Coordinates of C-alpha atoms and ligand atoms in Angstrom, one line a residue:
M1374 CA -35.5 66.6 25.0
I1375 CA -33.8 66.7 21.4
T1376 CA -31.5 64.4 20.5
G1377 CA -28.9 64.8 17.5
S1378 CA -26.6 61.8 17.1
N1379 CA -23.2 61.2 14.9
L1380 CA -24.5 64.4 13.0
E1381 CA -22.0 65.6 9.9
L1382 CA -23.5 69.0 8.8
R1383 CA -22.1 70.4 5.2
A1384 CA -22.1 73.3 3.1
G1385 CA -21.9 72.2 -0.4
S1386 CA -18.2 70.0 -0.1
R1387 CA -17.0 72.1 3.2
I1388 CA -17.5 70.0 6.4
L1389 CA -19.2 72.3 9.0
L1390 CA -19.3 69.9 11.8
A1391 CA -18.2 66.7 11.9
D1392 CA -19.5 63.1 14.0
T1393 CA -20.7 65.4 16.5
T1394 CA -23.7 64.2 19.3
L1395 CA -25.5 67.1 20.7
R1396 CA -28.5 67.3 23.6
I1397 CA -30.5 69.4 24.7
Q1398 CA -32.4 68.7 27.9
Q1399 CA -34.8 70.1 30.5
G1400 CA -33.2 73.5 32.4
D1401 CA -30.5 74.0 29.2
R1402 CA -30.1 77.5 28.0
I1403 CA -27.4 76.9 25.6
G1404 CA -25.6 79.7 23.6
L1405 CA -24.8 79.0 20.4
V1406 CA -21.6 81.1 18.9
G1407 CA -19.5 81.1 16.3
R1408 CA -18.0 83.7 13.2
N1409 CA -20.4 84.7 10.5
G1410 CA -20.6 81.3 8.0
A1411 CA -19.3 79.2 10.7
G1412 CA -22.5 77.4 10.0
K1413 CA -24.6 78.1 13.8
T1414 CA -28.5 78.3 11.8
T1415 CA -27.5 75.5 9.6
T1416 CA -26.7 73.3 12.8
L1417 CA -30.1 75.2 14.3
K1418 CA -32.3 74.1 11.4
V1419 CA -30.8 70.5 11.4
L1420 CA -31.8 70.6 15.3
A1421 CA -35.3 72.0 14.1
G1422 CA -36.1 68.8 12.0
E1423 CA -36.1 72.0 9.1
G1424 CA -32.7 70.6 7.9
E1425 CA -31.4 66.9 7.0
P1426 CA -28.1 66.4 7.8
Y1427 CA -25.3 65.0 5.6
T1428 CA -25.3 61.8 7.9
G1429 CA -26.8 61.3 11.4
E1430 CA -30.1 61.7 12.8
V1431 CA -32.5 64.1 15.1
R1432 CA -35.2 62.7 17.7
H1433 CA -37.6 65.0 19.3
G1434 CA -39.0 64.1 22.5
S1435 CA -40.8 67.1 23.3
D1436 CA -42.3 70.1 21.5
L1437 CA -40.7 73.1 20.1
G1438 CA -40.4 76.6 18.8
Y1439 CA -38.2 77.4 16.5
L1440 CA -37.2 81.1 15.0
P1441 CA -35.2 80.7 12.0
Q1442 CA -33.1 83.7 10.7
D1443 CA -35.0 84.9 7.9
P1444 CA -38.6 85.7 8.1
R1445 CA -41.0 82.6 6.8
E1446 CA -42.8 82.8 4.1
G1447 CA -45.9 81.0 4.9
D1448 CA -49.7 81.9 4.6
L1449 CA -49.5 85.9 4.0
S1450 CA -53.2 86.6 4.2
V1451 CA -53.7 85.5 7.8
S1452 CA -54.4 88.4 10.4
A1453 CA -51.1 88.3 12.6
K1454 CA -53.2 88.7 15.5
D1455 CA -54.3 85.1 14.2
R1456 CA -51.0 83.9 13.1
V1457 CA -50.1 84.2 17.3
L1458 CA -52.8 83.0 18.6
S1459 CA -52.9 79.9 15.8
A1460 CA -50.1 78.7 18.6
R1461 CA -52.5 77.5 20.7
G1462 CA -55.4 76.8 18.2
L1463 CA -57.7 79.7 19.3
D1464 CA -57.2 81.6 15.7
V1465 CA -60.3 80.0 14.5
L1466 CA -62.4 80.2 17.9
V1467 CA -62.1 83.9 18.0
R1468 CA -62.4 84.6 14.0
D1469 CA -65.6 83.1 14.5
M1470 CA -66.7 84.9 17.6
E1471 CA -65.8 88.2 16.1
K1472 CA -67.8 86.7 12.7
A1473 CA -70.9 86.2 15.5
Q1474 CA -70.5 89.2 16.8
T1475 CA -70.9 91.4 13.9
A1476 CA -73.7 89.4 12.7
M1477 CA -75.2 90.3 16.2
S1478 CA -75.3 93.9 15.6
E1479 CA -75.9 93.9 12.0
L1480 CA -78.7 91.8 11.3
V1481 CA -82.5 92.8 11.2
D1482 CA -84.1 89.8 10.6
D1483 CA -84.9 88.7 14.4
A1484 CA -84.5 85.2 13.7
A1485 CA -81.7 85.2 12.2
R1486 CA -79.9 87.8 15.3
D1487 CA -81.3 85.2 17.7
K1488 CA -79.4 82.3 15.7
A1489 CA -76.3 84.7 15.6
I1490 CA -76.8 85.0 19.5
N1491 CA -77.1 81.3 19.7
R1492 CA -74.1 80.7 18.0
Y1493 CA -71.9 83.4 19.7
G1494 CA -72.8 81.8 23.2
R1495 CA -71.8 78.5 22.2
L1496 CA -68.8 79.9 20.7
E1497 CA -68.0 82.0 24.2
E1498 CA -68.4 78.9 26.1
R1499 CA -66.0 77.1 24.3
F1500 CA -63.9 79.6 24.1
S1501 CA -63.9 80.5 28.1
S1502 CA -63.7 76.6 28.9
L1503 CA -60.5 76.2 27.1
G1504 CA -59.0 79.3 29.2
G1505 CA -59.4 81.5 26.1
Y1506 CA -59.4 84.7 28.1
A1507 CA -56.7 84.2 30.0
A1508 CA -54.5 83.0 26.8
E1509 CA -55.8 85.5 24.4
S1510 CA -54.3 88.2 27.5
E1511 CA -51.2 86.5 27.8
A1512 CA -50.6 86.7 24.1
A1513 CA -51.7 90.5 24.0
R1514 CA -49.1 90.8 26.6
I1515 CA -46.3 89.1 25.0
C1516 CA -47.0 91.2 21.4
A1517 CA -46.8 94.8 23.1
N1518 CA -43.5 93.5 24.8
L1519 CA -42.3 93.0 21.9
G1520 CA -43.5 96.1 20.5
L1521 CA -46.1 94.8 18.1
A1522 CA -49.1 97.5 18.0
D1523 CA -52.6 96.6 17.5
R1524 CA -52.6 98.1 14.3
V1525 CA -49.5 95.9 13.3
L1526 CA -51.8 93.2 14.8
A1527 CA -54.6 93.3 12.6
Q1528 CA -53.0 93.5 9.5
P1529 CA -52.2 90.5 7.3
M1530 CA -48.9 89.3 7.3
G1531 CA -48.1 90.0 3.7
T1532 CA -48.4 94.0 4.4
L1533 CA -45.8 93.6 7.0
S1534 CA -41.8 94.3 7.0
G1535 CA -39.2 91.5 7.5
G1536 CA -38.5 92.5 11.0
Q1537 CA -42.2 92.5 12.0
R1538 CA -42.9 89.2 10.5
R1539 CA -39.8 88.1 12.3
R1540 CA -41.1 89.8 15.7
V1541 CA -45.2 87.8 15.2
E1542 CA -43.4 84.7 15.0
L1543 CA -41.4 85.4 18.0
A1544 CA -44.2 86.3 19.9
R1545 CA -45.7 83.2 17.9
I1546 CA -43.1 80.8 19.8
L1547 CA -43.3 82.7 23.0
F1548 CA -47.0 82.4 23.3
A1549 CA -47.1 78.7 22.8
A1550 CA -44.5 77.7 25.7
S1551 CA -45.6 80.4 28.1
E1552 CA -47.4 78.8 31.0
A1553 CA -50.1 81.8 31.9
G1554 CA -53.3 80.6 30.3
A1555 CA -54.3 77.5 29.2
G1556 CA -52.9 75.2 26.0
G1557 CA -49.0 76.9 26.8
K1558 CA -46.8 74.1 27.0
S1559 CA -43.6 75.5 29.2
D1560 CA -41.5 72.0 28.8
T1561 CA -41.5 73.4 24.8
I1562 CA -37.7 73.3 23.9
L1563 CA -36.8 77.1 22.0
L1564 CA -34.6 77.3 19.1
L1565 CA -33.8 81.1 18.4
D1566 CA -31.8 82.4 15.3
E1567 CA -30.7 85.5 16.3
P1568 CA -33.8 86.1 18.5
T1569 CA -32.7 90.6 19.2
N1570 CA -32.4 91.8 15.8
H1571 CA -35.3 93.4 15.0
L1572 CA -36.0 94.4 18.6
D1573 CA -35.8 97.8 19.9
A1574 CA -33.9 97.9 24.1
D1575 CA -36.8 97.7 26.1
S1576 CA -37.9 94.5 23.9
I1577 CA -34.5 93.3 24.2
T1578 CA -34.5 93.3 28.7
W1579 CA -38.0 91.8 28.9
L1580 CA -37.2 89.1 26.3
R1581 CA -34.0 87.9 28.4
G1582 CA -36.3 88.4 31.4
F1583 CA -38.5 85.7 29.4
L1584 CA -35.9 83.6 28.2
K1585 CA -33.8 83.6 31.5
A1586 CA -37.0 81.7 33.4
H1587 CA -38.2 79.4 30.5
E1588 CA -37.5 76.2 31.8
G1589 CA -38.0 73.8 29.0
G1590 CA -34.8 74.1 27.5
L1591 CA -33.1 76.4 25.2
V1592 CA -31.0 77.4 22.3
V1593 CA -29.9 80.5 21.3
I1594 CA -28.0 82.3 18.8
S1595 CA -27.0 85.9 19.7
H1596 CA -24.1 88.3 19.2
D1597 CA -25.7 90.0 21.6
V1598 CA -23.0 89.8 24.8
E1599 CA -25.1 90.7 26.9
L1600 CA -28.5 88.3 26.4
L1601 CA -25.8 85.5 26.4
G1602 CA -24.1 86.9 29.7
E1603 CA -27.7 86.6 31.5
V1604 CA -29.6 83.9 29.9
V1605 CA -27.2 80.8 28.9
N1606 CA -25.8 78.6 31.2
K1607 CA -23.7 76.5 29.1
V1608 CA -22.1 77.8 25.8
W1609 CA -21.7 75.5 22.3
F1610 CA -18.7 77.2 20.5
L1611 CA -18.7 76.3 16.6
D1612 CA -15.1 76.4 15.1
A1613 CA -15.6 76.1 11.5
T1614 CA -12.1 76.2 10.4
R1615 CA -11.7 72.5 12.6
G1616 CA -15.5 71.3 12.3
E1617 CA -16.0 70.7 15.5
L1618 CA -18.1 72.2 18.3
D1619 CA -16.5 72.8 22.2
H1620 CA -19.1 72.2 24.7
Y1621 CA -18.6 74.7 28.1
N1622 CA -21.1 73.4 31.1
M1623 CA -20.8 76.7 32.5
S1624 CA -22.6 80.4 31.9
W1625 CA -20.6 83.1 29.2
Q1626 CA -18.4 84.9 31.7
R1627 CA -16.9 81.1 32.6
Y1628 CA -16.5 80.3 29.3
L1629 CA -15.0 83.5 28.1
D1630 CA -12.4 82.8 31.2
A1631 CA -11.7 79.1 30.0
R1632 CA -11.4 80.1 26.5
A1633 CA -8.9 82.5 27.0
T1634 CA -7.0 80.5 29.4
D1635 CA -7.2 77.3 26.6
E1636 CA -6.1 79.5 24.0
K1637 CA -2.7 80.6 26.4
R1638 CA -2.1 77.1 26.7
R1639 CA -2.2 76.2 23.3
R1640 CA 0.1 79.2 22.3
R1641 CA 2.5 78.2 25.0
E1642 CA 2.7 74.5 24.5
R1643 CA 3.2 75.0 20.7
A1644 CA 5.8 77.9 21.3
N1645 CA 7.5 75.1 23.9
A1646 CA 7.3 72.3 21.2
E1647 CA 8.5 74.4 17.8
K1648 CA 11.8 75.2 20.0
K1649 CA 11.9 71.7 20.9
A1650 CA 11.7 70.6 16.9
S1651 CA 13.8 73.5 15.9
A1652 CA 16.5 72.1 18.0
L1653 CA 16.0 68.6 16.7
H1654 CA 15.8 69.9 13.0
Q1655 CA 19.5 71.6 13.8
Q1656 CA 21.0 68.6 15.3
A1657 CA 19.6 66.4 12.5
A1658 CA 21.0 68.8 9.8
K1659 CA 24.8 68.3 11.7
L1660 CA 23.9 64.7 11.8
G1661 CA 22.9 64.7 8.1
A1662 CA 26.0 66.0 6.8
K1663 CA 28.0 62.6 7.5
A1664 CA 26.7 60.0 5.5
T1665 CA 26.8 57.4 7.7
K1666 CA 24.5 59.4 10.3
A1667 CA 21.7 59.7 7.1
V1668 CA 19.2 57.4 8.5
A1669 CA 19.3 58.5 11.8
A1670 CA 18.9 62.1 10.7
K1671 CA 16.0 61.5 9.0
N1672 CA 14.6 60.0 11.8
M1673 CA 15.3 62.8 13.8
A1674 CA 13.9 65.2 11.3
R1675 CA 10.3 62.9 11.9
R1676 CA 10.2 62.9 15.3
A1677 CA 10.3 66.9 15.1
D1678 CA 7.6 66.8 12.7
Q1679 CA 5.7 64.3 14.8
M1680 CA 6.0 66.8 18.0
L1681 CA 4.5 69.4 16.0
A1682 CA 1.2 67.5 14.2
D1683 CA 0.6 66.3 17.6
L1684 CA -0.5 69.4 18.8
D1685 CA -3.7 70.5 19.5
D1686 CA -4.8 72.5 16.3
T1687 CA -4.3 76.4 17.4
R1688 CA -7.0 78.2 16.6
Q1689 CA -6.7 80.4 13.7
A1690 CA -6.5 84.2 14.7
D1691 CA -10.1 85.4 13.7
R1692 CA -9.7 86.7 10.0
V1693 CA -11.5 89.6 9.6
A1694 CA -12.5 92.1 6.8
K1695 CA -10.2 94.4 5.7
I1696 CA -13.1 96.9 4.7
K1697 CA -13.0 100.7 3.4
F1698 CA -15.3 102.1 2.1
P1699 CA -13.9 104.2 -1.4
A1700 CA -13.3 107.5 -1.8
P1701 CA -16.6 109.3 -2.7
A1702 CA -17.2 110.5 -6.2
P1703 CA -17.0 114.3 -6.4
C1704 CA -20.3 116.3 -6.1
G1705 CA -21.9 119.5 -6.0
K1706 CA -22.4 120.9 -2.0
T1707 CA -25.6 119.5 -1.4
P1708 CA -25.5 116.3 -3.5
L1709 CA -29.5 115.1 -1.9
T1710 CA -32.4 117.7 -1.0
A1711 CA -35.9 116.5 0.1
E1712 CA -38.9 118.7 0.5
G1713 CA -42.3 118.0 1.7
L1714 CA -42.1 114.5 2.2
S1715 CA -45.1 112.6 3.1
K1716 CA -46.2 108.8 3.6
S1717 CA -48.9 106.8 4.4
Y1718 CA -50.3 103.1 3.8
G1719 CA -53.7 103.1 3.5
S1720 CA -55.3 105.7 6.0
L1721 CA -52.2 105.4 8.6
E1722 CA -50.0 108.5 8.1
I1723 CA -46.4 107.6 8.8
F1724 CA -45.1 111.2 8.5
T1725 CA -46.1 114.5 6.9
G1726 CA -43.8 117.1 5.5
V1727 CA -40.2 115.7 6.4
D1728 CA -37.6 118.8 4.7
L1729 CA -34.0 117.9 4.7
A1730 CA -30.6 118.5 3.1
I1731 CA -27.8 116.4 3.2
D1732 CA -24.2 118.5 2.4
R1733 CA -21.3 117.1 0.9
G1734 CA -19.8 114.4 3.9
S1735 CA -22.4 115.3 6.1
K1736 CA -23.3 112.7 8.7
V1737 CA -27.1 112.3 10.0
V1738 CA -28.9 109.7 12.4
V1739 CA -32.1 109.2 12.1
L1740 CA -34.0 108.5 15.5
G1741 CA -37.4 107.2 16.0
L1742 CA -39.4 104.8 18.1
N1743 CA -40.3 101.5 16.4
G1744 CA -42.7 102.3 13.1
A1745 CA -42.3 105.9 13.2
G1746 CA -41.0 105.4 9.3
K1747 CA -37.2 105.3 9.4
T1748 CA -36.7 102.6 6.8
T1749 CA -39.5 104.4 5.2
L1750 CA -37.5 107.6 5.1
L1751 CA -34.6 105.8 3.6
R1752 CA -36.3 104.3 1.1
L1753 CA -37.8 107.4 -0.8
L1754 CA -34.6 109.2 0.1
G1755 CA -32.8 106.2 -2.4
G1756 CA -35.7 106.3 -4.8
M1757 CA -36.9 102.7 -3.6
E1758 CA -40.0 103.9 -3.2
P1759 CA -42.0 106.9 -4.3
A1760 CA -43.6 109.5 -1.7
D1761 CA -47.2 110.2 -1.5
T1762 CA -46.5 114.5 -1.9
G1763 CA -42.9 116.4 -2.2
G1764 CA -39.7 114.8 -3.7
I1765 CA -36.5 113.9 -3.7
V1766 CA -34.0 116.7 -5.5
P1767 CA -30.8 114.9 -6.8
G1768 CA -27.7 117.8 -6.5
H1769 CA -25.0 117.8 -8.7
G1770 CA -23.4 114.3 -9.2
L1771 CA -25.0 112.8 -6.8
R1772 CA -24.2 108.8 -6.5
L1773 CA -26.3 107.0 -4.0
G1774 CA -25.3 103.5 -2.4
Y1775 CA -28.3 102.2 0.1
Y1776 CA -27.7 99.7 2.1
A1777 CA -31.2 97.6 3.3
Q1778 CA -32.1 95.9 6.5
E1779 CA -33.2 93.4 4.6
H1780 CA -30.9 92.9 2.0
E1781 CA -33.3 93.4 -0.7
T1782 CA -31.1 94.7 -3.0
L1783 CA -29.5 91.6 -3.6
D1784 CA -31.0 88.9 -5.9
H1785 CA -31.3 85.7 -3.5
D1786 CA -31.1 83.9 -7.2
A1787 CA -28.1 85.4 -8.9
T1788 CA -24.3 84.2 -7.7
V1789 CA -22.4 86.2 -5.5
W1790 CA -20.5 87.3 -8.5
D1791 CA -23.5 88.0 -10.6
N1792 CA -24.8 90.4 -7.8
I1793 CA -21.6 92.1 -7.4
R1794 CA -20.8 92.5 -11.3
H1795 CA -24.8 93.5 -11.8
L1796 CA -24.5 96.0 -8.7
S1797 CA -20.7 97.7 -10.3
P1798 CA -20.9 97.2 -14.0
D1799 CA -18.2 99.7 -14.6
T1800 CA -15.7 98.2 -12.1
G1801 CA -13.2 96.1 -13.5
A1802 CA -13.5 92.0 -12.9
Q1803 CA -10.4 91.8 -10.7
E1804 CA -10.9 94.6 -9.3
L1805 CA -14.1 93.0 -8.1
R1806 CA -12.3 89.9 -6.9
N1807 CA -10.1 91.6 -5.1
L1808 CA -12.9 93.5 -3.3
L1809 CA -15.0 90.2 -2.8
G1810 CA -11.6 88.8 -1.0
S1811 CA -11.0 91.3 1.1
F1812 CA -15.1 91.1 2.4
L1813 CA -13.5 87.3 3.4
F1814 CA -15.4 85.6 0.6
T1815 CA -13.3 82.5 -1.0
G1816 CA -13.1 81.9 -4.3
E1817 CA -15.3 79.0 -4.0
Q1818 CA -18.0 81.1 -2.8
L1819 CA -18.2 83.3 -5.9
S1820 CA -20.5 81.0 -7.7
Q1821 CA -22.6 80.2 -4.6
P1822 CA -26.0 81.7 -4.8
A1823 CA -27.2 84.7 -2.6
G1824 CA -30.1 83.2 -1.2
T1825 CA -27.9 80.7 0.7
L1826 CA -25.2 82.6 2.0
S1827 CA -25.3 82.8 6.1
G1828 CA -26.9 86.1 7.6
G1829 CA -23.8 87.9 8.4
E1830 CA -22.2 86.8 4.6
K1831 CA -25.3 88.6 2.9
T1832 CA -24.7 91.9 4.9
R1833 CA -20.8 91.4 4.1
L1834 CA -21.7 91.3 0.1
A1835 CA -24.1 94.0 0.4
L1836 CA -21.7 96.3 1.9
A1837 CA -19.2 95.1 -0.5
S1838 CA -21.3 96.5 -3.7
L1839 CA -22.1 99.7 -1.9
V1840 CA -17.7 100.0 -1.5
S1841 CA -17.7 99.2 -5.1
S1842 CA -20.0 101.8 -6.2
A1843 CA -18.1 105.2 -5.3
A1844 CA -21.0 106.4 -3.4
N1845 CA -21.4 109.8 -1.9
V1846 CA -24.2 109.6 -0.1
L1847 CA -24.4 106.0 1.9
L1848 CA -28.0 106.0 3.0
L1849 CA -27.7 103.1 5.7
D1850 CA -30.3 100.8 7.6
E1851 CA -29.2 98.7 10.5
P1852 CA -25.7 98.0 8.8
T1853 CA -24.6 95.9 12.1
N1854 CA -26.8 93.6 12.3
N1855 CA -26.4 89.7 11.8
L1856 CA -22.5 90.9 12.1
D1857 CA -19.8 88.8 14.1
P1858 CA -18.0 91.4 16.6
A1859 CA -14.7 91.2 14.8
S1860 CA -16.9 92.3 11.3
R1861 CA -18.9 94.5 13.1
E1862 CA -15.8 96.3 14.8
Q1863 CA -14.6 96.1 10.9
V1864 CA -17.4 98.1 9.1
L1865 CA -17.7 100.8 11.9
D1866 CA -14.1 101.9 11.4
A1867 CA -14.5 102.1 7.6
L1868 CA -17.9 104.4 8.7
H1869 CA -15.5 106.5 11.0
S1870 CA -12.9 106.9 8.1
F1871 CA -15.4 107.7 4.9
D1872 CA -15.4 110.9 3.6
G1873 CA -18.7 110.9 2.0
A1874 CA -21.9 111.5 3.4
V1875 CA -24.3 109.2 5.5
V1876 CA -27.8 108.9 6.5
L1877 CA -27.4 105.9 9.4
V1878 CA -30.8 104.2 10.8
T1879 CA -29.8 102.2 13.6
H1880 CA -30.2 100.6 17.1
D1881 CA -26.3 100.1 17.8
P1882 CA -25.2 102.9 20.0
G1883 CA -21.4 102.3 18.6
A1884 CA -22.5 102.8 15.1
V1885 CA -23.6 106.2 16.2
E1886 CA -20.3 106.8 18.1
A1887 CA -18.4 105.7 15.1
L1888 CA -19.8 108.0 12.6
E1889 CA -19.9 111.3 15.0
P1890 CA -23.1 112.7 13.2
E1891 CA -23.2 116.5 13.3
R1892 CA -27.2 116.1 13.4
V1893 CA -30.0 114.5 13.9
I1894 CA -33.2 114.0 12.7
L1895 CA -36.4 113.0 14.6
L1896 CA -39.4 111.1 13.3
P1897 CA -42.0 111.0 12.8
D1898 CA -42.0 114.8 13.1
G1899 CA -39.0 115.3 10.9
T1900 CA -37.2 117.9 13.3
E1901 CA -33.9 118.4 13.1
D1902 CA -31.2 119.1 15.8
H1903 CA -27.6 119.1 15.7
W1904 CA -26.1 115.8 17.7
S1905 CA -25.6 115.6 21.3
A1906 CA -24.4 112.8 23.6
E1907 CA -28.2 112.9 25.0
Y1908 CA -29.2 111.7 22.3
L1909 CA -27.4 108.3 22.6
D1910 CA -29.8 107.4 24.6
L1911 CA -32.7 107.5 22.6
V1912 CA -30.5 105.6 19.7
Q1913 CA -31.4 102.4 22.1
L1914 CA -35.1 103.3 22.8
A1915 CA -35.7 104.4 18.8
Ligands
ATP287 N1 -26.1 75.5 -1.2 C1 -25.1 75.9 -0.3 N2 -23.6 75.6 -0.8 C2 -22.2 76.4 -0.6 N3 -22.3 76.9 0.8 C3 -23.6 77.0 2.1 C4 -24.7 76.5 0.6 N4 -25.5 77.0 2.3 C5 -25.0 77.4 2.9 N5 -23.6 77.4 2.8 C6 -22.6 78.1 3.7 O1 -22.9 77.3 4.8 C7 -22.2 78.1 5.9 C8 -23.0 78.1 6.8 O2 -24.0 79.2 7.1 P1 -25.0 79.3 8.0 O3 -25.7 79.9 8.0 O4 -25.1 78.3 9.1 O5 -24.3 80.4 9.4 P2 -24.1 81.0 10.7 O6 -23.0 80.5 11.4 O7 -25.2 81.0 11.3 O8 -23.0 83.0 10.3 P3 -24.5 84.0 10.6 O9 -23.4 84.5 11.9 O10 -23.7 85.1 9.5 O11 -25.4 83.4 10.5 C9 -22.1 79.6 5.4 O12 -20.4 80.1 4.9 C10 -23.1 79.2 4.1 O13 -22.5 80.5 3.1
MG288 MG1 -27.1 82.3 11.2

């Protein structure tokens, strides 16, 4: 059990959550939802014991597995496999066994080899008695289901992409919480912050099944309504405008119905009260005209105001960013050409000989399975990384806008304001201020370091800086990750009406539909094809 008592949570001077008690018990599968920036990540971090509440305290009565929204840093020299196995303390044993095994096969001196054999035997016995074999195969099964290939598992954490690192962390947590093999603790409470962000459709389906069967307690933050619908039996709705968290002890579908009913009731009550109050005010105005009735009139007016104040706060309508990508700067017929691009990491060849030409205003989707090199291709096109062979030929008037999946275009130590100034030095200050406002940044947030923004806010800032640049070729890597549904709709609308060229990488079929692409590039072969609806299935698989 985890209990957070009398919690108050703040971000700067803003109160995110006031005087709230939260409890997570065995069998709870809680969906924590709310708008971008509402404080979901902050709440989970505090429950995990990795953040301090402003007031109140958190108690842990059982083991927990916490997946933060941003990849952890930690020791980057350990291999991904060791990282996963370390969850049950098996990493050291497996590594020592591997060392002894190498020694057995390589040593020529008989005495030394015998020693290695003995050593291996002892280690193996211990491993086996700890249930290591079953545990190791369980770890392998979980990794495979999360799309982590063996070659990735052999790599040191430091060489993995942010998305791969998060998947390793997720595998580690689920491994610790899974029953199969010795050492797992199925009463572990899982605290997962947007676990599906870097997963493909197969992995998401598998994860849903895993979470649905998990009995130890779970809080999951997700914008994936299918996952919520299938997995959760309780909903916590965090409302930033009121600083309150509403508990709904029911399934996702019942929660949606209940909220709709709730909102209807509040609207009706407000309308009624407003009608009565306005009648009272009219009366008061009439009375007030006579000097002798002035006091009675004032009382009447006060009563009317009280009536309105007593109402439940009607929820402020969800504010949404009004986003429009700018008119692209003029350019030649083919602003961007790439010839014979190849890229390898060490001995691992990602792709070879990819040619492509991006015409003015053309819309292209890049498809390929996990690890096929979609992000790498965008990084080469954006000049973030050199190709091994081949090169990029900028056309006349090319202006690139690059949206990075991991927000690495943002300077995390600099403020929101300095970030956008730096990325668009030619745009006037007032124009930039208006732009940030339309992306829902408040005046106070302009001086906040970008690293402290919520996931969705970082996405909004990165998109805002694209918008300020009048780019005519946008390279977009998973632009809808992290966004709440209302903000996602806005981004998709903006994408839909953009006149410039777009090269899009995404797992989100809605994003592809909004783009209406003409062409698709299939990685790792670099084959080009006309877009057709059959490719839509592949988008989710990719
Ligand atoms: N040091 C800080 N100063 C001011 N505001 C901060 C600071 N750190 C965080 N915040 C703000 O706290 C709010 C809550 O952030 P949090 O990451 O908890 O949101 P979230 O609900 O998880 O959002 P998302 O859905 O985008 O992930 C955000 O508006 C964020 O900008
Ligand atoms: Mg968050």
